[in-house]
């Protein structure tokens, strides 16, 4: 029998589900299982015992294999973020910046970002993805928008220039003459 854990990380079976046609010459009065409730720590193969009692108190049991599985993907929650480039023209985000409380019914094994560093060529809106993998290999992702901005003013360096006037009394300078 295969049982999937639910959103709370729990799953259960009944003796009726495990029984495969048990009989008794005088009638069965009870069925019980050695374990009927499973959780995330039991994902995989588990052996349970079906115990049957007849109306005269005779008891017998047999084992059954219960495969517990987790097929629920993580719930990925993201948040958008604005990043300002630094003096070298780069900026970055971390998983903690983008993750807005992602969860899983069992537990999360890893979180990764599709992109975490940005430069001057990416000023504006950039869509990235947070990819979350749970301990049982289920994967899901969600997007977030990282708005990259350049808020650092240019550094202006000038130099003094001496201009000589020509015969008509005019002189000129260029940007290259003043820019230092």
mmCIF file of C-alpha atoms in Angstrom:
data_model
loop_
_atom_site.group_PDB
_atom_site.id
_atom_site.type_symbol
_atom_site.label_atom_id
_atom_site.label_comp_id
_atom_site.label_asym_id
_atom_site.label_seq_id
_atom_site.Cartn_x
_atom_site.Cartn_y
_atom_site.Cartn_z
ATOM 1 C CA UNK A 1 0.000 0.000 0.000
ATOM 2 C CA UNK A 2 1.217 3.515 -0.746
ATOM 3 C CA UNK A 3 0.237 6.479 1.416
ATOM 4 C CA UNK A 4 1.058 10.115 0.687
ATOM 5 C CA UNK A 5 1.682 12.587 3.475
ATOM 6 C CA UNK A 6 -0.659 15.584 3.371
ATOM 7 C CA UNK A 7 -0.010 19.320 3.697
ATOM 8 C CA UNK A 8 0.563 18.815 7.430
ATOM 9 C CA UNK A 9 3.170 16.086 6.805
ATOM 10 C CA UNK A 10 0.905 13.284 7.991
ATOM 11 C CA UNK A 11 -0.754 10.257 6.382
ATOM 12 C CA UNK A 12 -2.728 7.302 7.651
ATOM 13 C CA UNK A 13 -4.036 3.876 6.678
ATOM 14 C CA UNK A 14 -6.673 1.540 8.058
ATOM 15 C CA UNK A 15 -6.584 -2.173 8.735
ATOM 16 C CA UNK A 16 -9.248 -2.634 6.049
ATOM 17 C CA UNK A 17 -6.912 -1.098 3.456
ATOM 18 C CA UNK A 18 -4.111 -3.478 4.416
ATOM 19 C CA UNK A 19 -6.251 -6.625 4.687
ATOM 20 C CA UNK A 20 -6.183 -8.671 1.495
ATOM 21 C CA UNK A 21 -9.012 -11.103 2.230
ATOM 22 C CA UNK A 22 -8.164 -12.608 5.629
ATOM 23 C CA UNK A 23 -10.573 -15.328 6.766
ATOM 24 C CA UNK A 24 -11.403 -17.442 9.815
ATOM 25 C CA UNK A 25 -13.583 -20.533 10.119
ATOM 26 C CA UNK A 26 -15.562 -19.093 13.046
ATOM 27 C CA UNK A 27 -15.473 -15.389 12.195
ATOM 28 C CA UNK A 28 -13.125 -12.474 12.696
ATOM 29 C CA UNK A 29 -13.960 -9.995 15.453
ATOM 30 C CA UNK A 30 -11.116 -7.478 15.194
ATOM 31 C CA UNK A 31 -8.413 -6.121 12.915
ATOM 32 C CA UNK A 32 -5.579 -3.902 14.152
ATOM 33 C CA UNK A 33 -2.359 -2.466 12.797
ATOM 34 C CA UNK A 34 0.995 -2.078 14.506
ATOM 35 C CA UNK A 35 1.253 1.404 12.959
ATOM 36 C CA UNK A 36 -1.410 3.334 11.086
ATOM 37 C CA UNK A 37 -0.168 6.943 11.155
ATOM 38 C CA UNK A 38 2.916 8.087 9.259
ATOM 39 C CA UNK A 39 4.843 11.344 8.984
ATOM 40 C CA UNK A 40 7.632 12.893 6.947
ATOM 41 C CA UNK A 41 10.338 11.065 8.893
ATOM 42 C CA UNK A 42 8.912 7.765 7.577
ATOM 43 C CA UNK A 43 9.023 8.557 3.838
ATOM 44 C CA UNK A 44 10.123 5.352 2.135
ATOM 45 C CA UNK A 45 9.415 1.688 2.865
ATOM 46 C CA UNK A 46 7.844 0.725 6.213
ATOM 47 C CA UNK A 47 6.734 -2.657 7.520
ATOM 48 C CA UNK A 48 3.505 -2.886 9.529
ATOM 49 C CA UNK A 49 1.776 -5.864 11.074
ATOM 50 C CA UNK A 50 -1.907 -6.639 10.557
ATOM 51 C CA UNK A 51 -3.205 -8.458 13.641
ATOM 52 C CA UNK A 52 -6.491 -10.378 13.425
ATOM 53 C CA UNK A 53 -8.445 -11.893 16.327
ATOM 54 C CA UNK A 54 -11.272 -14.399 15.869
ATOM 55 C CA UNK A 55 -14.320 -14.728 18.103
ATOM 56 C CA UNK A 56 -12.599 -17.320 20.328
ATOM 57 C CA UNK A 57 -9.499 -15.228 21.000
ATOM 58 C CA UNK A 58 -7.226 -16.866 18.440
ATOM 59 C CA UNK A 59 -4.750 -14.318 17.056
ATOM 60 C CA UNK A 60 -2.542 -14.263 13.993
ATOM 61 C CA UNK A 61 -0.652 -11.551 12.177
ATOM 62 C CA UNK A 62 1.107 -10.916 8.903
ATOM 63 C CA UNK A 63 3.350 -8.142 7.681
ATOM 64 C CA UNK A 64 2.640 -5.658 4.929
ATOM 65 C CA UNK A 65 4.886 -3.091 3.291
ATOM 66 C CA UNK A 66 3.648 0.487 3.390
ATOM 67 C CA UNK A 67 5.404 2.955 1.120
ATOM 68 C CA UNK A 68 5.146 6.491 2.459
ATOM 69 C CA UNK A 69 5.640 9.240 -0.106
ATOM 70 C CA UNK A 70 5.745 13.017 -0.199
ATOM 71 C CA UNK A 71 4.481 14.376 -3.519
ATOM 72 C CA UNK A 72 3.673 17.912 -2.363
ATOM 73 C CA UNK A 73 5.883 20.639 -3.821
ATOM 74 C CA UNK A 74 7.188 23.390 -1.563
ATOM 75 C CA UNK A 75 5.177 26.607 -1.354
ATOM 76 C CA UNK A 76 7.524 29.281 -2.702
ATOM 77 C CA UNK A 77 6.848 32.869 -1.623
ATOM 78 C CA UNK A 78 8.951 35.743 -2.944
ATOM 79 C CA UNK A 79 9.133 39.476 -2.583
ATOM 80 C CA UNK A 80 10.302 42.120 -5.032
ATOM 81 C CA UNK A 81 13.358 44.166 -4.163
ATOM 82 C CA UNK A 82 15.196 47.321 -5.244
ATOM 83 C CA UNK A 83 19.004 47.171 -5.342
ATOM 84 C CA UNK A 84 21.293 50.176 -5.693
ATOM 85 C CA UNK A 85 24.584 49.686 -7.479
ATOM 86 C CA UNK A 86 27.711 50.479 -5.482
ATOM 87 C CA UNK A 87 30.670 52.673 -6.480
ATOM 88 C CA UNK A 88 32.097 49.854 -8.585
ATOM 89 C CA UNK A 89 28.795 49.465 -10.494
ATOM 90 C CA UNK A 90 27.683 46.186 -8.921
ATOM 91 C CA UNK A 91 24.873 45.112 -6.604
ATOM 92 C CA UNK A 92 23.607 41.830 -5.235
ATOM 93 C CA UNK A 93 20.694 40.104 -3.529
ATOM 94 C CA UNK A 94 20.634 37.132 -1.182
ATOM 95 C CA UNK A 95 18.137 34.317 -0.785
ATOM 96 C CA UNK A 96 16.986 35.934 2.471
ATOM 97 C CA UNK A 97 16.268 39.175 0.566
ATOM 98 C CA UNK A 98 13.979 37.399 -1.930
ATOM 99 C CA UNK A 99 12.441 34.548 0.126
ATOM 100 C CA UNK A 100 9.250 35.744 1.787
ATOM 101 C CA UNK A 101 8.488 32.724 3.975
ATOM 102 C CA UNK A 102 8.623 29.686 1.675
ATOM 103 C CA UNK A 103 7.433 26.485 3.372
ATOM 104 C CA UNK A 104 7.073 22.752 2.840
ATOM 105 C CA UNK A 105 4.982 20.041 4.468
ATOM 106 C CA UNK A 106 8.114 18.050 5.383
ATOM 107 C CA UNK A 107 11.078 20.441 5.274
ATOM 108 C CA UNK A 108 13.151 22.424 2.830
ATOM 109 C CA UNK A 109 16.529 21.063 1.770
ATOM 110 C CA UNK A 110 17.750 23.965 -0.357
ATOM 111 C CA UNK A 111 16.953 27.368 -1.801
ATOM 112 C CA UNK A 112 18.753 28.876 -4.803
ATOM 113 C CA UNK A 113 18.437 32.035 -6.867
ATOM 114 C CA UNK A 114 18.616 32.037 -10.656
ATOM 115 C CA UNK A 115 20.622 35.281 -10.451
ATOM 116 C CA UNK A 116 22.045 37.220 -7.528
ATOM 117 C CA UNK A 117 24.510 39.799 -8.887
ATOM 118 C CA UNK A 118 23.795 42.773 -11.141
ATOM 119 C CA UNK A 119 25.770 45.487 -12.924
ATOM 120 C CA UNK A 120 25.236 48.738 -14.829
ATOM 121 C CA UNK A 121 23.942 46.903 -17.915
ATOM 122 C CA UNK A 122 20.964 45.650 -15.862
ATOM 123 C CA UNK A 123 19.583 48.950 -14.530
ATOM 124 C CA UNK A 124 15.790 48.587 -14.461
ATOM 125 C CA UNK A 125 13.480 45.636 -13.775
ATOM 126 C CA UNK A 126 15.006 42.134 -13.778
ATOM 127 C CA UNK A 127 12.967 38.956 -13.221
ATOM 128 C CA UNK A 128 14.742 36.286 -11.200
ATOM 129 C CA UNK A 129 13.560 32.973 -9.724
ATOM 130 C CA UNK A 130 13.789 31.460 -6.270
ATOM 131 C CA UNK A 131 14.002 27.664 -6.617
ATOM 132 C CA UNK A 132 13.100 25.628 -3.524
ATOM 133 C CA UNK A 133 13.751 21.882 -3.147
ATOM 134 C CA UNK A 134 12.302 19.864 -0.264
ATOM 135 C CA UNK A 135 14.000 16.946 1.500
ATOM 136 C CA UNK A 136 12.135 14.468 -0.714
ATOM 137 C CA UNK A 137 13.197 16.018 -4.023
ATOM 138 C CA UNK A 138 10.029 17.990 -4.809
ATOM 139 C CA UNK A 139 10.899 21.292 -6.504
ATOM 140 C CA UNK A 140 9.016 24.499 -7.209
ATOM 141 C CA UNK A 141 9.927 28.092 -7.980
ATOM 142 C CA UNK A 142 8.492 31.585 -8.030
ATOM 143 C CA UNK A 143 9.613 34.790 -9.657
ATOM 144 C CA UNK A 144 10.578 38.114 -8.117
ATOM 145 C CA UNK A 145 11.421 41.413 -9.725
ATOM 146 C CA UNK A 146 14.730 42.980 -8.751
ATOM 147 C CA UNK A 147 14.806 46.624 -9.740
ATOM 148 C CA UNK A 148 18.398 47.730 -10.196
ATOM 149 C CA UNK A 149 19.105 51.423 -9.812
ATOM 150 C CA UNK A 150 22.174 53.617 -10.130
ATOM 151 C CA UNK A 151 21.938 56.404 -7.535
ATOM 152 C CA UNK A 152 25.596 57.400 -7.391
ATOM 153 C CA UNK A 153 26.306 60.777 -8.963
ATOM 154 C CA UNK A 154 29.238 61.052 -11.337
ATOM 155 C CA UNK A 155 32.490 62.359 -9.890
ATOM 156 C CA UNK A 156 33.269 65.603 -11.713
ATOM 157 C CA UNK A 157 36.915 66.646 -11.884
ATOM 158 C CA UNK A 158 37.855 69.888 -13.599
ATOM 159 C CA UNK A 159 41.003 71.784 -14.333
ATOM 160 C CA UNK A 160 41.696 75.458 -14.815
ATOM 161 C CA UNK A 161 42.484 76.602 -18.353
ATOM 162 C CA UNK A 162 44.060 79.746 -19.666
ATOM 163 C CA UNK A 163 42.529 80.998 -22.927
ATOM 164 C CA UNK A 164 44.263 83.409 -25.231
ATOM 165 C CA UNK A 165 42.035 85.657 -27.275
ATOM 166 C CA UNK A 166 42.634 85.838 -30.999
ATOM 167 C CA UNK A 167 42.983 89.002 -33.104
ATOM 168 C CA UNK A 168 39.213 89.528 -33.128
ATOM 169 C CA UNK A 169 39.015 89.234 -29.315
ATOM 170 C CA UNK A 170 37.386 85.773 -29.189
ATOM 171 C CA UNK A 171 38.531 82.605 -27.522
ATOM 172 C CA UNK A 172 37.047 79.154 -26.897
ATOM 173 C CA UNK A 173 37.393 76.054 -24.746
ATOM 174 C CA UNK A 174 36.137 72.478 -25.207
ATOM 175 C CA UNK A 175 34.816 69.988 -22.680
ATOM 176 C CA UNK A 176 38.070 68.079 -23.057
ATOM 177 C CA UNK A 177 39.981 71.233 -22.057
ATOM 178 C CA UNK A 178 38.071 71.508 -18.756
ATOM 179 C CA UNK A 179 37.493 67.794 -17.900
ATOM 180 C CA UNK A 180 40.256 66.473 -15.717
#
